[in-house]
């Protein structure tokens, strides 16, 4: 866990922001995300692929897209599996993969985690806003990170950041040129706490678009079978006697991150570590448990700790 003053920047932190960032961009009204706009935003995709794009825009991991784009895994094994598996996968490769993709199931019918869907969503939003897929970082800065004052959050791998570790070995900065929205956003504990503060009080955000977005990402979209949980836009929602608990975690080859908040008690927690996830995810489980304990003893005092 990091202090709010600690400038730690983490590759993994992007998983905590993807849903809120994408929804905030769409909610401005300048990025058209209806079926016609989404289909036209990826001109290289055949019309029969339009449901992929539409549902990647409007649902949380129910697009029917596979976890990774076709061809990415083989390329990574040949050229960077142990160092930077996404580095050789470009925006053009993303569009080629889309043409080769077969849906795993009918869009909107089954929960299937997909980095492919997350990356494609960022590409579509940037194209629908009048740019190209590579304009996603600028669009995110203009409509989300800038207005919220997130000075540590961007898609620049060259800014100073913590060194990640995988199997006790240091890892290079993660590069994801073709799937920017799925994994290229870096952040800090300080900025992520600002995000949670905004989620706990959407009415205080600058501008009606962000206020709407911060509210909408918390609205449940579907129930997760056999768990009692619900899925919002990226955020997982666990019903509790005292109110909902929303959380999300993520990991890369080098980092693990957790963020969660409880709207009912105004409590939020961010935990980051510069080591890759391990089996059974003890770091994430500990962070989740700490958030539940904070809910049991709510306090107006803001506290931080570093381990």
C-alpha atoms as one frame of an Amber mdcrd trajectory, in Angstrom:
protein
   0.000   0.000   0.000   1.344   3.430  -0.845   0.979   6.799   0.804  -0.890
   9.499  -1.014   2.389  11.416  -1.221   4.327   8.544  -2.772   4.938   9.183
  -6.526   4.872   5.459  -7.342   3.650   4.929 -10.905   2.304   1.532 -11.844
   1.567  -0.254 -15.110  -1.146  -2.207 -13.339  -2.993   0.873 -12.175  -4.626
   1.321 -15.593  -7.070  -1.546 -14.856  -8.546   0.562 -12.099  -9.231   3.447
 -14.426 -10.284   1.903 -17.722 -14.008   1.817 -17.063 -14.265   5.238 -15.522
 -12.060   6.834 -18.178 -13.865   5.334 -21.142 -17.300   6.138 -19.764 -16.272
   9.688 -18.953 -15.112  10.240 -22.530 -18.318   8.812 -23.981 -20.488  10.816
 -21.588 -19.220  14.156 -22.902 -21.599  13.796 -25.823 -18.860  14.651 -28.308
 -17.860  11.044 -28.783 -20.801   9.336 -30.491 -21.069   5.739 -29.384 -24.298
   4.525 -30.942 -24.294   1.553 -33.342 -23.785   3.672 -36.454 -20.942   5.671
 -34.943 -19.192   2.592 -33.590 -19.461   0.693 -36.851 -18.072   3.630 -38.805
 -15.296   4.191 -36.289 -13.553   1.014 -37.446 -13.858   1.146 -41.251 -11.641
  -1.903 -41.754 -14.064  -4.127 -39.850 -16.676  -5.964 -41.943 -20.268  -5.017
 -41.202 -20.954  -8.386 -39.673 -18.384  -7.499 -37.021 -20.350  -4.418 -35.915
 -21.817  -6.179 -32.835 -18.270  -6.615 -31.516 -17.708  -2.874 -31.519 -21.148
  -1.843 -30.315 -21.072  -4.142 -27.313 -17.436  -3.360 -26.520 -18.629   0.232
 -26.189 -21.726  -0.408 -24.124 -21.149  -3.460 -21.953 -18.579  -4.615 -19.423
 -16.766  -7.688 -20.712 -19.838  -9.070 -22.465 -18.792  -8.256 -26.035 -18.122
 -11.903 -26.908 -14.560 -11.041 -27.898 -11.768 -13.417 -26.812  -9.380 -12.419
 -24.052  -6.603 -11.512 -26.514  -6.666 -10.594 -30.224  -5.977 -13.484 -32.624
  -2.272 -13.596 -33.502  -1.019 -11.645 -30.484  -0.050 -14.657 -28.411   2.005
 -16.286 -31.165   3.798 -13.047 -31.920   4.569 -12.503 -28.236   5.987 -16.002
 -27.813   8.281 -15.457 -30.788   9.447 -11.981 -29.898   8.919 -10.854 -26.310
   7.004 -13.221 -24.082   9.446 -12.867 -21.197  10.041  -9.148 -21.589   7.301
  -7.113 -23.314   4.638  -9.382 -24.848   2.422  -6.597 -26.238   5.173  -4.343
 -27.597   5.113  -5.707 -31.156   1.341  -5.508 -31.537   0.365  -2.284 -33.331
  -2.880  -0.462 -34.084  -2.840  -1.947 -37.589  -2.449  -5.413 -36.065  -5.525
  -4.741 -33.937  -7.655  -4.081 -37.014  -6.279  -7.138 -38.806  -7.122  -9.236
 -35.760 -10.645  -7.862 -35.702 -11.258  -9.147 -39.215 -10.065 -12.608 -38.124
 -12.053 -12.708 -34.899 -14.925 -15.069 -34.216 -17.274 -14.288 -31.366 -17.035
 -16.686 -28.430 -20.714 -16.097 -27.669 -23.521 -13.758 -28.638 -22.764 -10.200
 -27.412 -24.428  -9.292 -24.153 -25.146 -12.849 -23.044 -22.053 -13.998 -21.153
 -19.345 -12.473 -19.006 -15.927 -13.028 -20.594 -12.951 -10.919 -19.534 -11.315
  -9.408 -22.617  -8.269  -7.172 -22.937  -9.091  -7.221 -26.637 -12.457  -5.597
 -25.913 -10.915  -2.973 -23.636  -8.273  -2.023 -26.185 -10.794  -1.936 -29.009
 -13.089   0.286 -26.954 -10.367   2.927 -26.600  -9.669   2.736 -30.330 -13.367
   3.187 -31.156 -13.817   6.140 -28.801 -10.818   7.940 -30.277 -12.015   7.322
 -33.847 -15.570   8.360 -32.998 -14.212  11.620 -31.537 -12.634  12.434 -34.894
  -9.119  11.100 -34.413  -7.347   7.777 -34.814  -6.850   4.966 -32.347  -3.473
   6.415 -31.393  -5.220   9.618 -30.238  -6.709   7.868 -27.216  -4.054   9.222
 -24.775  -4.757  12.801 -25.839  -8.507  12.273 -25.627  -8.168  10.807 -22.138
  -6.080  13.777 -21.038  -8.497  16.312 -22.513 -11.698  14.887 -21.098 -10.762
  12.967 -17.966  -7.315  13.295 -16.398  -6.984  17.029 -17.105 -10.348  18.077
 -15.629  -9.827  15.820 -12.588  -6.305  17.182 -11.988  -4.600  13.795 -12.343
  -1.068  15.015 -13.003   0.545  11.588 -12.534  -1.807   9.750 -14.905  -1.028
   9.324 -18.604   0.044   6.796 -21.245   3.706   7.860 -21.415   6.062   4.913
 -20.682   9.066   7.233 -20.594   8.089   9.214 -17.499   9.716   8.090 -14.240
   7.951   5.135 -12.700   8.601   2.285 -10.308  10.406  -0.810 -11.580   8.128
  -3.816 -11.711   9.187  -7.350 -10.826   8.126 -10.751 -12.118   9.526 -13.895
 -10.462  11.866 -11.580  -8.521  13.328 -10.164 -11.729  12.988  -6.506 -12.809
  10.742  -5.869 -15.801  10.955  -3.110 -18.440   8.143  -0.563 -18.757   5.101
  -2.206 -20.307   4.405  -1.172 -23.924   0.968  -1.712 -25.494   0.789   0.383
 -28.687  -2.129  -1.550 -30.166  -4.181  -1.918 -26.991  -3.590   1.407 -25.274
  -6.890   1.569 -23.403  -6.410  -1.963 -22.063  -3.039  -1.432 -20.491  -0.966
   1.647 -21.294  -2.290   4.083 -18.674   0.034   4.709 -15.713  -1.025   6.317
 -12.458   0.030   6.910  -8.850  -1.497   6.213  -5.470  -2.142   9.924  -5.091
  -4.076  10.176  -8.358  -6.020   6.980  -7.730  -7.118   8.321  -4.359  -8.325
  11.421  -6.189 -10.326   9.196  -8.508 -11.937   7.422  -5.564 -12.723  10.777
  -3.977 -14.464  11.828  -7.183 -16.401   8.547  -7.296 -17.515   9.044  -3.711
 -18.777  12.527  -4.551 -19.640  12.728  -8.282 -21.565  15.955  -7.758 -18.287
  17.758  -7.003 -16.624  16.875 -10.327 -15.987  19.667 -12.838 -18.600  19.736
 -15.598 -21.825  17.807 -16.169 -20.161  15.188 -18.412 -17.803  13.946 -15.721
 -20.502  14.130 -13.061 -22.698  11.911 -15.214 -19.841   9.533 -16.009 -18.741
   9.101 -12.409 -22.314   8.239 -11.478 -22.939   5.918 -14.409 -19.834   3.763
 -13.895 -21.265   2.771 -10.507 -24.627   1.632 -11.836 -24.972  -2.182 -11.964
 -25.376  -3.557 -15.486 -25.657  -7.310 -14.897 -25.524  -9.996 -12.229 -22.599
 -12.391 -12.071 -23.936 -15.980 -11.980 -23.597 -17.953  -8.734 -21.839 -15.159
  -6.845 -24.446 -12.592  -5.845 -22.120  -9.922  -7.255 -22.973  -7.411  -9.931
 -20.901  -5.833 -12.658 -20.953  -2.108 -13.284 -18.793  -0.466 -15.961 -15.525
  -2.236 -15.085 -16.196  -1.931 -11.337 -17.282  -5.075  -9.491 -20.082  -4.523
  -6.977 -20.549  -6.672  -3.873 -23.833  -6.079  -2.010 -23.328  -5.713   1.756
 -25.689  -5.093   4.682 -24.371  -1.556   5.120 -24.290  -0.748   1.398 -22.450
  -1.684  -1.767 -18.696  -2.302  -1.982 -17.185  -1.529  -5.391 -13.724  -2.717
  -6.294 -11.385  -3.623  -9.122  -7.931  -5.145  -9.270  -5.408  -5.694 -12.007
  -1.988  -7.102 -12.681   0.763  -7.058 -15.262   4.229  -8.581 -15.563   5.552
  -6.446 -12.746   2.689  -4.828 -10.848  -0.472  -5.583  -8.907  -3.095  -2.996
  -8.031  -6.347  -2.792  -6.089  -8.842   0.029  -5.626 -12.162  -0.075  -3.863
 -14.688   2.204  -2.243 -17.856   2.144  -0.163 -20.269   4.943  -1.103 -22.373
   4.385   2.010 -19.575   5.232   4.454 -17.474   7.420   2.161 -14.513   5.070
   2.447 -11.928   4.249  -0.226  -8.657   2.337  -0.412  -5.855   2.056  -2.981
  -3.136  -0.596  -2.738  -0.224  -0.911  -5.195   2.822  -3.148  -5.304   5.608
  -3.448  -7.861   5.436  -7.230  -8.095   3.373  -9.328 -10.467   0.290 -11.173
  -9.189   0.846 -14.575  -7.632  -1.498 -17.572  -7.407  -4.507 -17.021  -5.119
  -3.775 -13.256  -5.222  -2.892 -12.752  -1.516  -2.072  -9.058  -2.039  -5.465
  -8.323  -3.567  -7.267 -10.409  -0.974  -5.502  -8.547   1.839  -6.417  -5.184
   0.324 -10.034  -6.258  -0.064 -10.101  -7.422   3.551  -8.608  -4.122   4.726
 -11.344  -2.193   2.916 -14.026  -4.311   4.595 -12.455  -3.643   7.993 -12.455
   0.088   7.300 -16.159  -0.138   6.558 -16.732  -1.765   9.928 -15.125   1.198
  11.718 -15.851   4.274   9.576 -13.893   7.387  10.418 -13.587  10.885   9.019
  -9.812  10.607   9.355  -7.805   9.980   6.180  -5.001   7.531   6.865  -2.321
   6.024   4.695   0.343   3.405   5.151   3.243   2.009   3.196   4.378  -1.597
   3.426
